[in-house]
CSV table of C-alpha atoms in Angstrom, one decimal:
chain,number,residue,atom,x,y,z
A,1097,MET,CA,128.7,108.3,92.7
A,1098,ASP,CA,128.9,104.7,91.5
A,1099,MET,CA,126.8,103.7,94.6
A,1100,LEU,CA,124.2,106.2,93.7
A,1101,LEU,CA,124.0,105.0,90.1
A,1102,GLN,CA,123.7,101.4,91.2
A,1103,THR,CA,121.1,102.2,93.7
A,1104,TYR,CA,119.0,104.1,91.2
A,1105,THR,CA,119.2,101.3,88.7
A,1106,ALA,CA,117.7,99.0,91.3
A,1107,LEU,CA,115.2,101.5,92.3
A,1108,SER,CA,114.1,102.1,88.7
A,1109,ILE,CA,113.3,98.4,88.4
A,1110,ILE,CA,111.4,98.3,91.7
A,1111,MET,CA,109.4,101.4,90.7
A,1112,ALA,CA,108.6,100.0,87.2
A,1113,VAL,CA,107.2,96.8,88.9
A,1114,TYR,CA,105.4,98.8,91.5
A,1115,MET,CA,103.6,101.1,89.1
A,1116,SER,CA,102.9,98.3,86.7
A,1117,ALA,CA,101.1,96.5,89.5
A,1118,TRP,CA,99.0,99.6,90.3
A,1119,CYS,CA,98.2,100.0,86.6
A,1120,ALA,CA,96.9,96.5,86.5
A,1121,VAL,CA,94.7,97.3,89.5
A,1122,ALA,CA,93.4,100.4,87.8
A,1123,PHE,CA,92.4,98.5,84.7
A,1124,LEU,CA,90.7,95.8,86.8
A,1125,ILE,CA,88.6,98.2,88.8
A,1126,ARG,CA,88.3,100.8,86.1
A,1127,ARG,CA,89.6,103.6,88.3
A,1128,ASN,CA,92.8,105.3,87.2
A,1129,ASP,CA,92.6,107.7,90.2
A,1130,VAL,CA,94.2,104.9,92.2
A,1131,ALA,CA,97.4,106.5,90.8
A,1132,ASP,CA,96.9,109.2,93.4
A,1133,VAL,CA,97.1,106.6,96.2
A,1134,ALA,CA,100.1,105.0,94.5
A,1135,TRP,CA,101.9,108.3,94.4
A,1136,GLY,CA,102.6,108.8,98.1
A,1137,LEU,CA,103.2,105.1,98.8
A,1138,GLY,CA,105.7,105.0,96.0
A,1139,PHE,CA,108.0,107.4,97.9
A,1140,PHE,CA,107.9,105.1,100.9
A,1141,VAL,CA,108.8,102.1,98.8
A,1142,VAL,CA,111.7,103.9,97.2
A,1143,THR,CA,113.0,105.3,100.5
A,1144,VAL,CA,112.8,102.0,102.3
A,1145,ALA,CA,114.5,100.2,99.4
A,1146,ALA,CA,117.3,102.7,99.4
A,1147,PHE,CA,117.7,102.5,103.1
A,1148,VAL,CA,118.1,98.7,102.9
A,1149,MET,CA,120.7,99.1,100.1
A,1150,GLY,CA,122.6,101.9,101.9
A,1151,SER,CA,125.4,102.0,104.4
A,1152,PRO,CA,125.0,100.3,107.8
A,1153,LEU,CA,124.6,103.5,109.9
A,1154,VAL,CA,121.1,104.2,111.1
A,1155,ASP,CA,120.6,107.8,112.5
A,1156,ARG,CA,120.0,110.2,109.7
A,1157,GLY,CA,118.8,107.6,107.2
A,1158,PHE,CA,116.3,106.2,109.6
A,1159,LEU,CA,115.0,109.8,110.4
A,1160,VAL,CA,114.3,110.3,106.7
A,1161,VAL,CA,112.6,106.9,106.3
A,1162,VAL,CA,110.3,107.9,109.2
A,1163,LEU,CA,109.6,111.4,107.8
A,1164,VAL,CA,108.8,110.1,104.3
A,1165,GLY,CA,106.8,107.2,105.7
A,1166,VAL,CA,104.6,109.5,107.9
A,1167,TRP,CA,104.0,111.8,104.9
A,1168,ALA,CA,103.4,109.1,102.4
A,1169,LEU,CA,101.0,107.0,104.6
A,1170,ARG,CA,99.0,110.0,105.7
A,1171,LEU,CA,98.6,111.3,102.2
A,1172,SER,CA,97.7,108.0,100.6
A,1173,SER,CA,95.3,107.0,103.3
A,1174,HIS,CA,93.7,110.5,103.1
A,1175,ILE,CA,93.2,110.2,99.4
A,1176,TYR,CA,91.9,106.7,99.6
A,1177,LEU,CA,89.3,107.6,102.3
A,1178,ARG,CA,88.3,110.7,100.4
A,1179,ASN,CA,87.8,108.9,97.1
A,1180,ARG,CA,86.4,105.5,98.1
A,1181,SER,CA,82.7,106.6,98.1
A,1182,LYS,CA,83.0,108.8,95.0
A,1183,THR,CA,83.2,108.1,91.2
A,1184,GLU,CA,86.6,108.3,89.4
A,1185,ASP,CA,88.2,111.7,89.6
A,1186,TYR,CA,87.1,114.1,86.9
A,1187,ARG,CA,90.6,114.5,85.5
A,1188,TYR,CA,91.0,110.8,84.8
A,1189,GLN,CA,87.4,110.6,83.4
A,1190,GLN,CA,88.3,113.2,80.9
A,1191,TRP,CA,91.5,111.4,79.8
A,1192,ARG,CA,89.4,108.2,79.5
A,1193,HIS,CA,87.3,110.0,77.0
A,1194,ASP,CA,90.0,112.0,75.2
A,1195,TRP,CA,92.5,109.1,74.7
A,1196,GLY,CA,90.0,106.8,72.9
A,1197,LYS,CA,91.7,103.7,71.5
A,1198,TRP,CA,95.0,104.7,73.0
A,1199,PHE,CA,93.6,104.8,76.5
A,1200,TYR,CA,95.3,101.7,77.9
A,1201,LEU,CA,98.8,102.5,76.5
A,1202,ARG,CA,98.7,106.1,77.4
A,1203,THR,CA,97.4,105.3,80.9
A,1204,PHE,CA,100.4,102.9,81.4
A,1205,LEU,CA,102.9,105.4,80.0
A,1206,GLN,CA,101.6,108.8,80.9
A,1207,VAL,CA,99.9,108.1,84.2
A,1208,PHE,CA,101.8,105.3,85.9
A,1209,MET,CA,105.2,105.1,84.3
A,1210,LEU,CA,105.6,108.9,84.2
A,1211,GLN,CA,104.5,109.1,87.8
A,1212,GLY,CA,107.0,106.4,88.7
A,1213,PHE,CA,109.8,108.4,87.1
A,1214,LEU,CA,108.7,111.6,89.0
A,1215,VAL,CA,108.8,109.6,92.3
A,1216,LEU,CA,112.4,108.7,91.6
A,1217,VAL,CA,113.3,112.3,90.8
A,1218,VAL,CA,111.5,114.0,93.7
A,1219,SER,CA,112.8,111.4,96.2
A,1220,LEU,CA,116.4,112.1,95.3
A,1221,PRO,CA,117.2,113.8,98.7
A,1222,ALA,CA,115.7,110.9,100.6
A,1223,VAL,CA,117.6,108.4,98.5
A,1224,LEU,CA,120.9,110.3,99.0
A,1225,THR,CA,120.4,110.5,102.7
A,1226,THR,CA,119.5,106.8,103.2
A,1227,ILE,CA,122.4,105.4,101.1
A,1228,TYR,CA,125.1,107.8,102.4
A,1229,ARG,CA,123.7,108.8,105.8
A,1230,GLY,CA,126.7,111.1,106.5
A,1231,GLY,CA,128.4,111.5,109.9
A,1232,SER,CA,127.3,113.1,113.1
A,1233,TRP,CA,124.2,115.3,113.4
A,1234,GLN,CA,124.4,118.7,111.8
A,1235,ILE,CA,122.5,122.0,112.1
A,1236,THR,CA,120.9,121.1,108.7
A,1237,ASP,CA,119.2,118.1,110.3
A,1238,VAL,CA,117.6,120.4,112.8
A,1239,VAL,CA,116.5,123.0,110.3
A,1240,GLY,CA,115.3,120.4,107.8
A,1241,PHE,CA,113.3,118.6,110.5
A,1242,ALA,CA,111.7,121.9,111.6
A,1243,ILE,CA,110.8,122.8,108.0
A,1244,TRP,CA,109.3,119.3,107.6
A,1245,LEU,CA,107.2,119.6,110.8
A,1246,PHE,CA,105.9,123.0,109.6
A,1247,GLY,CA,104.9,121.6,106.3
A,1248,PHE,CA,103.3,118.5,107.8
A,1249,PHE,CA,101.2,120.7,110.0
A,1250,PHE,CA,100.0,122.8,107.0
A,1251,GLU,CA,99.2,119.8,104.8
A,1252,SER,CA,97.5,117.6,107.4
A,1253,VAL,CA,95.5,120.4,109.1
A,1254,GLY,CA,94.6,122.0,105.8
A,1255,ASP,CA,93.3,118.6,104.5
A,1256,ARG,CA,91.3,118.1,107.7
A,1257,GLN,CA,89.8,121.6,107.7
A,1258,LEU,CA,88.7,121.2,104.1
A,1259,ALA,CA,87.2,117.8,104.8
A,1260,ASN,CA,85.2,119.1,107.7
A,1261,PHE,CA,84.1,122.2,105.7
A,1262,LEU,CA,82.8,120.0,102.9
A,1263,LYS,CA,81.0,117.7,105.3
A,1264,ASN,CA,78.9,120.5,106.8
A,1265,PRO,CA,75.7,120.9,104.8
A,1266,ALA,CA,75.6,124.6,105.6
A,1267,ASN,CA,78.7,125.1,103.5
A,1268,LYS,CA,77.2,123.7,100.3
A,1269,GLY,CA,78.1,125.9,97.4
A,1270,LYS,CA,80.6,127.9,99.4
A,1271,LEU,CA,84.3,128.4,99.0
A,1272,ILE,CA,86.5,127.6,102.1
A,1273,GLN,CA,88.3,130.7,103.3
A,1274,THR,CA,88.7,129.9,107.0
A,1275,GLY,CA,91.4,128.3,109.1
A,1276,LEU,CA,94.7,127.9,107.2
A,1277,TRP,CA,92.8,128.6,104.0
A,1278,LYS,CA,92.5,132.2,105.1
A,1279,TYR,CA,96.3,132.6,104.7
A,1280,THR,CA,97.0,130.6,101.6
A,1281,ARG,CA,94.7,129.3,98.9
A,1282,HIS,CA,96.4,125.9,99.0
A,1283,PRO,CA,97.7,125.1,102.5
A,1284,ASN,CA,97.9,121.4,101.7
A,1285,TYR,CA,100.1,122.0,98.6
A,1286,PHE,CA,102.3,124.4,100.6
A,1287,GLY,CA,102.7,121.8,103.2
A,1288,GLU,CA,103.7,119.1,100.7
A,1289,ILE,CA,106.3,121.4,99.1
A,1290,ALA,CA,107.7,122.4,102.5
A,1291,GLN,CA,108.1,118.8,103.7
A,1292,TRP,CA,110.2,118.0,100.6
A,1293,TRP,CA,112.3,121.1,101.1
A,1294,GLY,CA,112.8,119.9,104.7
A,1295,VAL,CA,114.1,116.5,103.5
A,1296,GLY,CA,116.2,118.4,100.9
A,1297,VAL,CA,117.9,120.5,103.7
A,1298,ILE,CA,118.6,117.3,105.7
A,1299,SER,CA,120.3,115.8,102.6
A,1300,LEU,CA,122.8,118.6,102.6
A,1301,ALA,CA,124.7,116.8,105.3
A,1302,VAL,CA,125.6,113.8,103.1
A,1303,PRO,CA,127.8,113.5,100.0
A,1304,TYR,CA,126.2,115.0,96.8
A,1305,GLY,CA,123.5,116.4,99.1
A,1306,VAL,CA,123.2,119.6,97.1
A,1307,VAL,CA,122.1,117.5,94.1
A,1308,GLY,CA,119.2,116.3,96.3
A,1309,LEU,CA,117.7,119.8,96.0
A,1310,ILE,CA,116.5,118.7,92.5
A,1311,GLY,CA,113.8,116.8,94.4
A,1312,PRO,CA,112.1,119.8,96.1
A,1313,LEU,CA,112.6,122.0,93.1
A,1314,THR,CA,110.8,119.4,91.0
A,1315,ILE,CA,107.8,119.0,93.4
A,1316,THR,CA,107.6,122.8,93.7
A,1317,TRP,CA,107.4,123.1,89.9
A,1318,LEU,CA,104.9,120.2,89.5
A,1319,ILE,CA,102.5,121.5,92.1
A,1320,THR,CA,102.6,125.2,91.2
A,1321,LYS,CA,102.9,125.0,87.4
A,1322,VAL,CA,101.7,121.6,86.2
A,1323,SER,CA,99.3,119.2,87.9
A,1324,GLY,CA,98.4,120.8,91.3
A,1325,VAL,CA,97.5,124.4,91.6
A,1326,PRO,CA,96.7,125.2,87.9
A,1327,LEU,CA,94.1,122.4,87.6
A,1328,LEU,CA,92.5,123.2,90.9
A,1329,GLU,CA,92.4,126.9,90.4
A,1330,GLU,CA,90.8,126.4,87.0
A,1331,LYS,CA,88.0,124.6,88.7
A,1332,MET,CA,87.8,127.1,91.6
A,1333,ALA,CA,87.6,130.0,89.2
A,1334,ARG,CA,84.0,129.1,88.4
A,1335,HIS,CA,83.0,130.0,91.9
A,1336,PRO,CA,81.7,133.6,92.2
A,1337,ASP,CA,83.7,134.3,95.3
A,1338,PHE,CA,87.0,133.1,93.8
A,1339,ALA,CA,88.1,136.4,92.3
A,1340,GLU,CA,88.0,138.2,95.6
A,1341,TYR,CA,89.6,135.3,97.4
A,1342,LYS,CA,92.4,135.2,94.9
A,1343,ARG,CA,92.9,139.0,95.2
A,1344,LYS,CA,93.4,139.0,99.0
A,1345,THR,CA,95.0,135.5,99.6
A,1346,ASN,CA,98.4,134.3,98.6
A,1347,MET,CA,98.5,131.3,96.2
A,1348,ILE,CA,101.0,129.2,98.1
A,1349,VAL,CA,103.1,130.8,100.8
A,1350,PRO,CA,101.0,131.7,103.8
A,1351,TRP,CA,100.6,135.4,104.6
A,1352,ILE,CA,98.2,137.8,106.2
A,1353,PRO,CA,95.3,138.4,103.8
A,1354,LYS,CA,95.2,141.7,101.9
A,1355,SER,CA,92.6,144.2,103.2
A,1356,SER,CA,89.3,144.6,101.3
């Protein structure tokens, strides 16, 4: 446990510097939505740092570094490419207006520092696995990896299907209800949650691994109750087709649509 506390002390300093740098970039270019790019990359920074500070064994720790790295780099690059030709995300624009004279301080604390803290919490199973690594391969490694792959498929394919749908002029004003979006209203969010549960299952093979489940529990709560699904569904609710789509399609967990 002392090793975990020492590692998290160092990681907290690293994350504070990392998020402060991104906050400075946001102020310079007047785009607080760079925080969404910083989010995914932050997990990679934390996981790599923990790996470097961990035990000398490679196998399981290296696997987790790769899984988190693939997820983080794909997500951050997707968000960057999606946003680069647009104006600042509407959520951040609203906060810019609402926070008034406290905008800079609240941006630093409530956007970047809070996000850095959440990165440290959600990444707990990855940190545990990279600093302790555990012994030989276990069935939890296989199950966790399979869950991660399933989640990665849903998130990456769901994002691609949505991007292609929005690019097609014939779909202007329509609500996507095809592909993976036929089986869940948020395949990309489901995928992100599943990937972190996969990492959480892998962490069960190392000391204090059960504590690592705090990470996937936290990301599940954040996405379904705080900043993911609620905000997006509030926006989607304005669409005339949303009520029927909501009735027949599961919110998160994919399932066969209900009949009309």
